[in-house]
């Protein structure tokens, strides 16, 4: 069996919740079990949640009952849609998801190729608390150059993967775009203490709300879109992520000067956020 009985029960419930129908063949195909075992799994699930499914003889399948309530799982819309996104981006295949997929697509973006050997070296340096020599193309220099960095974490800014590391050359903690690392060289023990990376450990509270120029209906739509409470959303962001966060949501400029149709949200604690942004250096 690919998975234990608990996993098969979760599969039954997920199919009932998201698709509304499941049969023995689904279990047999996905888990490679016998028809007898599949029947036993359905019987066990109905012992746990007797009101969740009804057997439809014409369909030869179990269908979700009107009073269906999850009993062994916690359905998560975010997780479901995240899987669709991974499939759409080619990160995983449809076969790796145990649910039939609806018609869907994702907005294509540029492929940023990161060398597997580069990532392996960065991860090894993080695990071993080592410094590694990298050939890096900085945007402040015309050509790539070798430098020593001591990475302690990797981070995703919404578009690119970075290594958060101490740079021997600049004597500071910085973000290094992994796709700009051409190759890695030697490694050596490092005495850099990641606790000293204040940009990583300090968090900045960002408070934003709907654009003041919106109508009542538009404001309510934006509040729902951003899961706001009392008309505001409060998010704690690592200080070193602040630049990326503001840029992603169009808050890196005076959002109130833009049309509400173009910029849906505005900062409500501008001074605090901008003061924190000044403290943090941008990506190299």
mmCIF file of C-alpha atoms in Angstrom:
data_model
loop_
_atom_site.group_PDB
_atom_site.id
_atom_site.type_symbol
_atom_site.label_atom_id
_atom_site.label_comp_id
_atom_site.label_asym_id
_atom_site.label_seq_id
_atom_site.Cartn_x
_atom_site.Cartn_y
_atom_site.Cartn_z
ATOM 1 C CA UNK A 1 0.000 0.000 0.000
ATOM 2 C CA UNK A 2 1.180 3.498 -0.794
ATOM 3 C CA UNK A 3 -0.300 4.829 2.422
ATOM 4 C CA UNK A 4 -1.836 3.586 5.636
ATOM 5 C CA UNK A 5 -5.580 3.292 6.342
ATOM 6 C CA UNK A 6 -5.782 6.800 7.826
ATOM 7 C CA UNK A 7 -4.593 8.268 4.552
ATOM 8 C CA UNK A 8 -7.240 6.330 2.647
ATOM 9 C CA UNK A 9 -9.961 7.630 4.954
ATOM 10 C CA UNK A 10 -8.726 11.178 4.333
ATOM 11 C CA UNK A 11 -8.810 10.473 0.608
ATOM 12 C CA UNK A 12 -12.433 9.304 0.795
ATOM 13 C CA UNK A 13 -13.467 12.418 2.658
ATOM 14 C CA UNK A 14 -11.529 14.754 0.376
ATOM 15 C CA UNK A 15 -13.194 13.278 -2.706
ATOM 16 C CA UNK A 16 -16.622 13.595 -1.102
ATOM 17 C CA UNK A 17 -15.960 17.184 -0.053
ATOM 18 C CA UNK A 18 -14.394 18.514 -3.256
ATOM 19 C CA UNK A 19 -15.984 16.258 -5.899
ATOM 20 C CA UNK A 20 -19.136 15.036 -4.184
ATOM 21 C CA UNK A 21 -18.654 11.454 -5.394
ATOM 22 C CA UNK A 22 -16.270 8.507 -4.973
ATOM 23 C CA UNK A 23 -16.274 4.767 -5.657
ATOM 24 C CA UNK A 24 -14.172 1.721 -4.904
ATOM 25 C CA UNK A 25 -12.336 2.048 -8.187
ATOM 26 C CA UNK A 26 -10.929 5.418 -7.101
ATOM 27 C CA UNK A 27 -9.346 3.863 -4.020
ATOM 28 C CA UNK A 28 -8.071 0.863 -5.954
ATOM 29 C CA UNK A 29 -6.474 3.040 -8.651
ATOM 30 C CA UNK A 30 -4.797 5.531 -6.324
ATOM 31 C CA UNK A 31 -3.655 3.201 -3.549
ATOM 32 C CA UNK A 32 -3.222 -0.094 -5.368
ATOM 33 C CA UNK A 33 -5.384 -2.009 -2.895
ATOM 34 C CA UNK A 34 -7.846 -4.853 -3.401
ATOM 35 C CA UNK A 35 -11.578 -4.401 -3.918
ATOM 36 C CA UNK A 36 -12.135 -6.105 -0.567
ATOM 37 C CA UNK A 37 -9.869 -3.621 1.186
ATOM 38 C CA UNK A 38 -11.590 -0.701 -0.548
ATOM 39 C CA UNK A 39 -14.975 -1.924 0.685
ATOM 40 C CA UNK A 40 -13.584 -2.222 4.194
ATOM 41 C CA UNK A 41 -12.264 1.342 4.016
ATOM 42 C CA UNK A 42 -15.684 2.676 3.013
ATOM 43 C CA UNK A 43 -17.313 0.719 5.822
ATOM 44 C CA UNK A 44 -14.858 2.141 8.325
ATOM 45 C CA UNK A 45 -15.379 5.694 7.075
ATOM 46 C CA UNK A 46 -19.153 5.347 7.411
ATOM 47 C CA UNK A 47 -18.704 4.124 10.964
ATOM 48 C CA UNK A 48 -16.884 7.369 11.724
ATOM 49 C CA UNK A 49 -19.175 9.649 9.703
ATOM 50 C CA UNK A 50 -22.445 7.791 9.000
ATOM 51 C CA UNK A 51 -24.248 10.915 7.752
ATOM 52 C CA UNK A 52 -21.622 12.018 5.245
ATOM 53 C CA UNK A 53 -22.269 9.694 2.297
ATOM 54 C CA UNK A 54 -25.052 7.783 0.591
ATOM 55 C CA UNK A 55 -24.533 4.893 -1.798
ATOM 56 C CA UNK A 56 -26.113 5.578 -5.199
ATOM 57 C CA UNK A 57 -26.836 2.236 -6.871
ATOM 58 C CA UNK A 58 -27.328 3.763 -10.313
ATOM 59 C CA UNK A 59 -23.927 5.459 -10.154
ATOM 60 C CA UNK A 60 -22.340 2.602 -8.220
ATOM 61 C CA UNK A 61 -20.673 5.273 -6.110
ATOM 62 C CA UNK A 62 -20.924 7.028 -2.789
ATOM 63 C CA UNK A 63 -22.188 10.606 -3.041
ATOM 64 C CA UNK A 64 -21.895 13.334 -0.438
ATOM 65 C CA UNK A 65 -24.984 13.645 1.728
ATOM 66 C CA UNK A 66 -26.735 16.975 2.137
ATOM 67 C CA UNK A 67 -25.620 17.228 5.758
ATOM 68 C CA UNK A 68 -21.971 16.425 4.979
ATOM 69 C CA UNK A 69 -19.547 17.586 7.672
ATOM 70 C CA UNK A 70 -15.778 16.838 7.547
ATOM 71 C CA UNK A 71 -14.898 14.250 10.185
ATOM 72 C CA UNK A 72 -11.285 13.185 9.536
ATOM 73 C CA UNK A 73 -9.876 16.170 7.621
ATOM 74 C CA UNK A 74 -9.922 19.951 7.635
ATOM 75 C CA UNK A 75 -10.528 20.994 4.005
ATOM 76 C CA UNK A 76 -8.334 23.942 3.079
ATOM 77 C CA UNK A 77 -9.151 26.037 0.008
ATOM 78 C CA UNK A 78 -5.709 27.642 0.117
ATOM 79 C CA UNK A 79 -3.970 24.262 -0.029
ATOM 80 C CA UNK A 80 -6.205 23.084 -2.872
ATOM 81 C CA UNK A 81 -5.498 26.189 -4.957
ATOM 82 C CA UNK A 82 -1.781 26.052 -4.096
ATOM 83 C CA UNK A 83 -1.648 22.576 -5.623
ATOM 84 C CA UNK A 84 -3.311 23.877 -8.780
ATOM 85 C CA UNK A 85 -0.718 26.624 -8.963
ATOM 86 C CA UNK A 86 2.156 24.160 -8.602
ATOM 87 C CA UNK A 87 0.735 22.036 -11.401
ATOM 88 C CA UNK A 88 0.208 25.115 -13.570
ATOM 89 C CA UNK A 89 3.787 26.221 -13.013
ATOM 90 C CA UNK A 90 5.118 22.759 -13.817
ATOM 91 C CA UNK A 91 6.563 22.222 -10.346
ATOM 92 C CA UNK A 92 4.527 19.029 -9.847
ATOM 93 C CA UNK A 93 2.519 16.754 -12.114
ATOM 94 C CA UNK A 94 -1.219 16.128 -12.069
ATOM 95 C CA UNK A 95 -0.511 12.528 -11.055
ATOM 96 C CA UNK A 96 0.900 13.746 -7.732
ATOM 97 C CA UNK A 97 -2.514 15.117 -6.697
ATOM 98 C CA UNK A 98 -5.167 12.667 -5.574
ATOM 99 C CA UNK A 99 -8.064 14.836 -6.762
ATOM 100 C CA UNK A 100 -9.466 15.298 -10.273
ATOM 101 C CA UNK A 101 -8.495 18.761 -11.437
ATOM 102 C CA UNK A 102 -10.919 21.317 -12.891
ATOM 103 C CA UNK A 103 -10.114 23.332 -15.990
ATOM 104 C CA UNK A 104 -7.578 25.914 -14.805
ATOM 105 C CA UNK A 105 -4.490 27.894 -15.731
ATOM 106 C CA UNK A 106 -2.051 30.330 -14.153
ATOM 107 C CA UNK A 107 -0.586 33.532 -15.550
ATOM 108 C CA UNK A 108 2.790 32.532 -16.988
ATOM 109 C CA UNK A 109 5.949 34.153 -15.748
ATOM 110 C CA UNK A 110 9.635 34.022 -16.617
ATOM 111 C CA UNK A 111 11.451 30.872 -15.569
ATOM 112 C CA UNK A 112 14.280 31.609 -13.168
ATOM 113 C CA UNK A 113 16.590 28.654 -13.335
ATOM 114 C CA UNK A 114 18.573 27.867 -10.209
ATOM 115 C CA UNK A 115 21.347 25.329 -10.549
ATOM 116 C CA UNK A 116 20.730 22.260 -8.416
ATOM 117 C CA UNK A 117 24.406 22.185 -7.448
ATOM 118 C CA UNK A 118 24.220 25.837 -6.409
ATOM 119 C CA UNK A 119 21.176 25.238 -4.195
ATOM 120 C CA UNK A 120 22.776 22.107 -2.754
ATOM 121 C CA UNK A 121 25.892 24.067 -1.772
ATOM 122 C CA UNK A 122 23.830 26.844 -0.171
ATOM 123 C CA UNK A 123 21.733 24.360 1.809
ATOM 124 C CA UNK A 124 24.842 22.482 2.938
ATOM 125 C CA UNK A 125 26.374 25.747 4.132
ATOM 126 C CA UNK A 126 23.231 26.575 6.094
ATOM 127 C CA UNK A 127 23.099 23.143 7.751
ATOM 128 C CA UNK A 128 26.802 23.087 8.531
ATOM 129 C CA UNK A 129 27.090 26.759 9.527
ATOM 130 C CA UNK A 130 29.688 27.243 6.825
ATOM 131 C CA UNK A 131 30.700 30.055 4.517
ATOM 132 C CA UNK A 132 30.733 29.330 0.799
ATOM 133 C CA UNK A 133 32.459 31.095 -2.066
ATOM 134 C CA UNK A 134 30.036 32.137 -4.826
ATOM 135 C CA UNK A 135 30.430 33.675 -8.259
ATOM 136 C CA UNK A 136 27.673 36.276 -8.060
ATOM 137 C CA UNK A 137 26.281 38.794 -10.532
ATOM 138 C CA UNK A 138 25.398 41.889 -8.540
ATOM 139 C CA UNK A 139 23.291 44.565 -10.217
ATOM 140 C CA UNK A 140 25.734 47.171 -8.915
ATOM 141 C CA UNK A 141 28.634 45.641 -10.861
ATOM 142 C CA UNK A 142 29.025 45.058 -14.628
ATOM 143 C CA UNK A 143 30.510 41.564 -14.292
ATOM 144 C CA UNK A 144 30.127 38.685 -11.820
ATOM 145 C CA UNK A 145 32.731 38.362 -9.100
ATOM 146 C CA UNK A 146 33.697 35.844 -6.434
ATOM 147 C CA UNK A 147 32.781 36.572 -2.849
ATOM 148 C CA UNK A 148 32.375 34.697 0.418
ATOM 149 C CA UNK A 149 28.927 34.494 1.974
ATOM 150 C CA UNK A 150 27.670 32.746 5.107
ATOM 151 C CA UNK A 151 24.018 31.829 4.436
ATOM 152 C CA UNK A 152 21.627 31.039 7.263
ATOM 153 C CA UNK A 153 18.243 30.877 5.459
ATOM 154 C CA UNK A 154 16.535 30.847 2.083
ATOM 155 C CA UNK A 155 13.556 33.091 1.344
ATOM 156 C CA UNK A 156 10.986 33.665 -1.398
ATOM 157 C CA UNK A 157 9.919 37.243 -2.133
ATOM 158 C CA UNK A 158 6.903 36.348 -4.260
ATOM 159 C CA UNK A 159 8.926 36.199 -7.480
ATOM 160 C CA UNK A 160 12.461 35.025 -6.693
ATOM 161 C CA UNK A 161 14.323 32.799 -4.262
ATOM 162 C CA UNK A 162 17.108 34.356 -2.210
ATOM 163 C CA UNK A 163 19.790 33.218 0.177
ATOM 164 C CA UNK A 164 19.882 35.354 3.303
ATOM 165 C CA UNK A 165 23.563 35.562 4.137
ATOM 166 C CA UNK A 166 26.383 37.553 5.661
ATOM 167 C CA UNK A 167 28.620 38.978 2.942
ATOM 168 C CA UNK A 168 32.325 39.135 3.799
ATOM 169 C CA UNK A 169 32.916 41.716 1.084
ATOM 170 C CA UNK A 170 30.299 44.215 2.314
ATOM 171 C CA UNK A 171 30.410 43.140 5.978
ATOM 172 C CA UNK A 172 26.634 43.022 6.161
ATOM 173 C CA UNK A 173 23.692 40.637 5.965
ATOM 174 C CA UNK A 174 22.107 40.758 2.535
ATOM 175 C CA UNK A 175 19.779 38.950 0.145
ATOM 176 C CA UNK A 176 21.450 37.056 -2.687
ATOM 177 C CA UNK A 177 19.212 36.066 -5.605
ATOM 178 C CA UNK A 178 19.909 32.375 -6.132
ATOM 179 C CA UNK A 179 19.454 32.600 -9.906
ATOM 180 C CA UNK A 180 22.324 35.122 -10.009
ATOM 181 C CA UNK A 181 24.775 32.700 -8.409
ATOM 182 C CA UNK A 182 26.700 31.403 -11.424
ATOM 183 C CA UNK A 183 28.624 28.760 -9.484
ATOM 184 C CA UNK A 184 29.946 27.916 -6.049
ATOM 185 C CA UNK A 185 33.477 27.174 -4.950
ATOM 186 C CA UNK A 186 35.179 26.292 -1.711
ATOM 187 C CA UNK A 187 33.590 26.294 1.710
ATOM 188 C CA UNK A 188 34.990 26.959 5.150
ATOM 189 C CA UNK A 189 33.787 27.097 8.770
ATOM 190 C CA UNK A 190 32.018 30.320 9.688
ATOM 191 C CA UNK A 191 31.687 32.033 13.045
ATOM 192 C CA UNK A 192 28.899 34.344 11.815
ATOM 193 C CA UNK A 193 25.998 34.348 14.242
ATOM 194 C CA UNK A 194 22.670 34.499 12.415
ATOM 195 C CA UNK A 195 21.118 36.050 15.540
ATOM 196 C CA UNK A 196 22.980 39.228 14.579
ATOM 197 C CA UNK A 197 20.907 39.532 11.393
ATOM 198 C CA UNK A 198 18.471 42.095 12.744
ATOM 199 C CA UNK A 199 16.797 42.561 9.363
ATOM 200 C CA UNK A 200 15.799 38.899 9.421
ATOM 201 C CA UNK A 201 14.709 38.681 13.038
ATOM 202 C CA UNK A 202 12.988 42.062 13.457
ATOM 203 C CA UNK A 203 9.424 42.348 12.227
ATOM 204 C CA UNK A 204 7.605 45.428 11.023
ATOM 205 C CA UNK A 205 3.870 45.823 11.530
ATOM 206 C CA UNK A 206 2.223 46.880 8.283
ATOM 207 C CA UNK A 207 -1.325 48.200 8.548
ATOM 208 C CA UNK A 208 -3.346 48.855 5.410
ATOM 209 C CA UNK A 209 -6.945 49.389 4.393
ATOM 210 C CA UNK A 210 -9.106 50.110 1.335
ATOM 211 C CA UNK A 211 -8.314 53.157 -0.785
ATOM 212 C CA UNK A 212 -10.266 56.117 0.665
ATOM 213 C CA UNK A 213 -11.655 56.968 -2.759
ATOM 214 C CA UNK A 214 -13.661 53.759 -3.014
ATOM 215 C CA UNK A 215 -17.413 53.438 -2.846
ATOM 216 C CA UNK A 216 -19.045 51.525 -0.011
ATOM 217 C CA UNK A 217 -19.531 48.447 -2.197
ATOM 218 C CA UNK A 218 -15.937 48.542 -3.463
ATOM 219 C CA UNK A 219 -14.619 48.971 0.057
ATOM 220 C CA UNK A 220 -16.502 45.912 1.299
ATOM 221 C CA UNK A 221 -15.213 43.868 -1.642
ATOM 222 C CA UNK A 222 -11.609 44.830 -0.841
ATOM 223 C CA UNK A 223 -12.108 44.111 2.853
ATOM 224 C CA UNK A 224 -13.289 40.609 1.955
ATOM 225 C CA UNK A 225 -10.517 40.152 -0.618
ATOM 226 C CA UNK A 226 -7.814 40.872 1.974
ATOM 227 C CA UNK A 227 -9.604 39.249 4.959
ATOM 228 C CA UNK A 228 -9.716 42.579 6.797
ATOM 229 C CA UNK A 229 -11.126 42.986 10.280
ATOM 230 C CA UNK A 230 -12.764 46.299 11.114
ATOM 231 C CA UNK A 231 -11.701 47.691 7.758
ATOM 232 C CA UNK A 232 -7.974 47.070 8.227
ATOM 233 C CA UNK A 233 -5.435 44.321 7.719
ATOM 234 C CA UNK A 234 -2.436 43.963 10.019
ATOM 235 C CA UNK A 235 0.549 41.900 8.856
ATOM 236 C CA UNK A 236 3.904 41.483 10.583
ATOM 237 C CA UNK A 237 6.667 41.360 7.983
ATOM 238 C CA UNK A 238 10.346 40.581 8.458
ATOM 239 C CA UNK A 239 12.195 43.839 8.055
ATOM 240 C CA UNK A 240 14.338 42.422 5.251
ATOM 241 C CA UNK A 241 11.122 41.427 3.409
ATOM 242 C CA UNK A 242 9.551 44.857 3.723
ATOM 243 C CA UNK A 243 10.825 46.190 0.398
ATOM 244 C CA UNK A 244 9.440 43.165 -1.473
ATOM 245 C CA UNK A 245 6.122 43.235 0.389
ATOM 246 C CA UNK A 246 5.459 46.898 -0.352
ATOM 247 C CA UNK A 247 6.438 46.513 -3.998
ATOM 248 C CA UNK A 248 4.242 43.448 -4.474
ATOM 249 C CA UNK A 249 1.150 45.250 -3.218
ATOM 250 C CA UNK A 250 1.855 48.625 -4.812
ATOM 251 C CA UNK A 251 2.576 50.252 -1.456
ATOM 252 C CA UNK A 252 6.134 51.307 -2.273
ATOM 253 C CA UNK A 253 4.801 54.622 -3.619
ATOM 254 C CA UNK A 254 2.140 56.989 -2.300
ATOM 255 C CA UNK A 255 -0.812 54.716 -3.010
ATOM 256 C CA UNK A 256 -3.340 57.429 -2.103
ATOM 257 C CA UNK A 257 -2.250 59.435 -5.146
ATOM 258 C CA UNK A 258 -3.272 56.610 -7.489
ATOM 259 C CA UNK A 259 -6.815 55.934 -8.636
ATOM 260 C CA UNK A 260 -8.711 53.450 -6.433
ATOM 261 C CA UNK A 261 -9.437 51.388 -9.556
ATOM 262 C CA UNK A 262 -5.669 50.930 -10.013
ATOM 263 C CA UNK A 263 -4.585 50.705 -6.357
ATOM 264 C CA UNK A 264 -7.049 49.010 -4.038
ATOM 265 C CA UNK A 265 -5.207 49.358 -0.722
ATOM 266 C CA UNK A 266 -3.216 52.076 1.055
ATOM 267 C CA UNK A 267 -0.867 52.155 4.015
ATOM 268 C CA UNK A 268 -2.351 53.390 7.268
ATOM 269 C CA UNK A 269 0.909 53.592 9.239
ATOM 270 C CA UNK A 270 3.117 55.200 6.595
ATOM 271 C CA UNK A 271 5.643 56.808 8.904
ATOM 272 C CA UNK A 272 6.483 53.676 10.873
ATOM 273 C CA UNK A 273 6.791 51.546 7.758
ATOM 274 C CA UNK A 274 8.939 54.010 5.855
ATOM 275 C CA UNK A 275 11.209 54.513 8.856
ATOM 276 C CA UNK A 276 11.773 50.740 8.989
ATOM 277 C CA UNK A 277 12.377 50.655 5.245
ATOM 278 C CA UNK A 278 15.142 53.232 5.545
ATOM 279 C CA UNK A 279 16.911 50.957 8.024
ATOM 280 C CA UNK A 280 16.878 48.032 5.669
ATOM 281 C CA UNK A 281 19.111 47.798 2.635
ATOM 282 C CA UNK A 282 17.750 46.588 -0.691
ATOM 283 C CA UNK A 283 18.679 43.454 -2.571
ATOM 284 C CA UNK A 284 22.221 43.321 -4.016
#
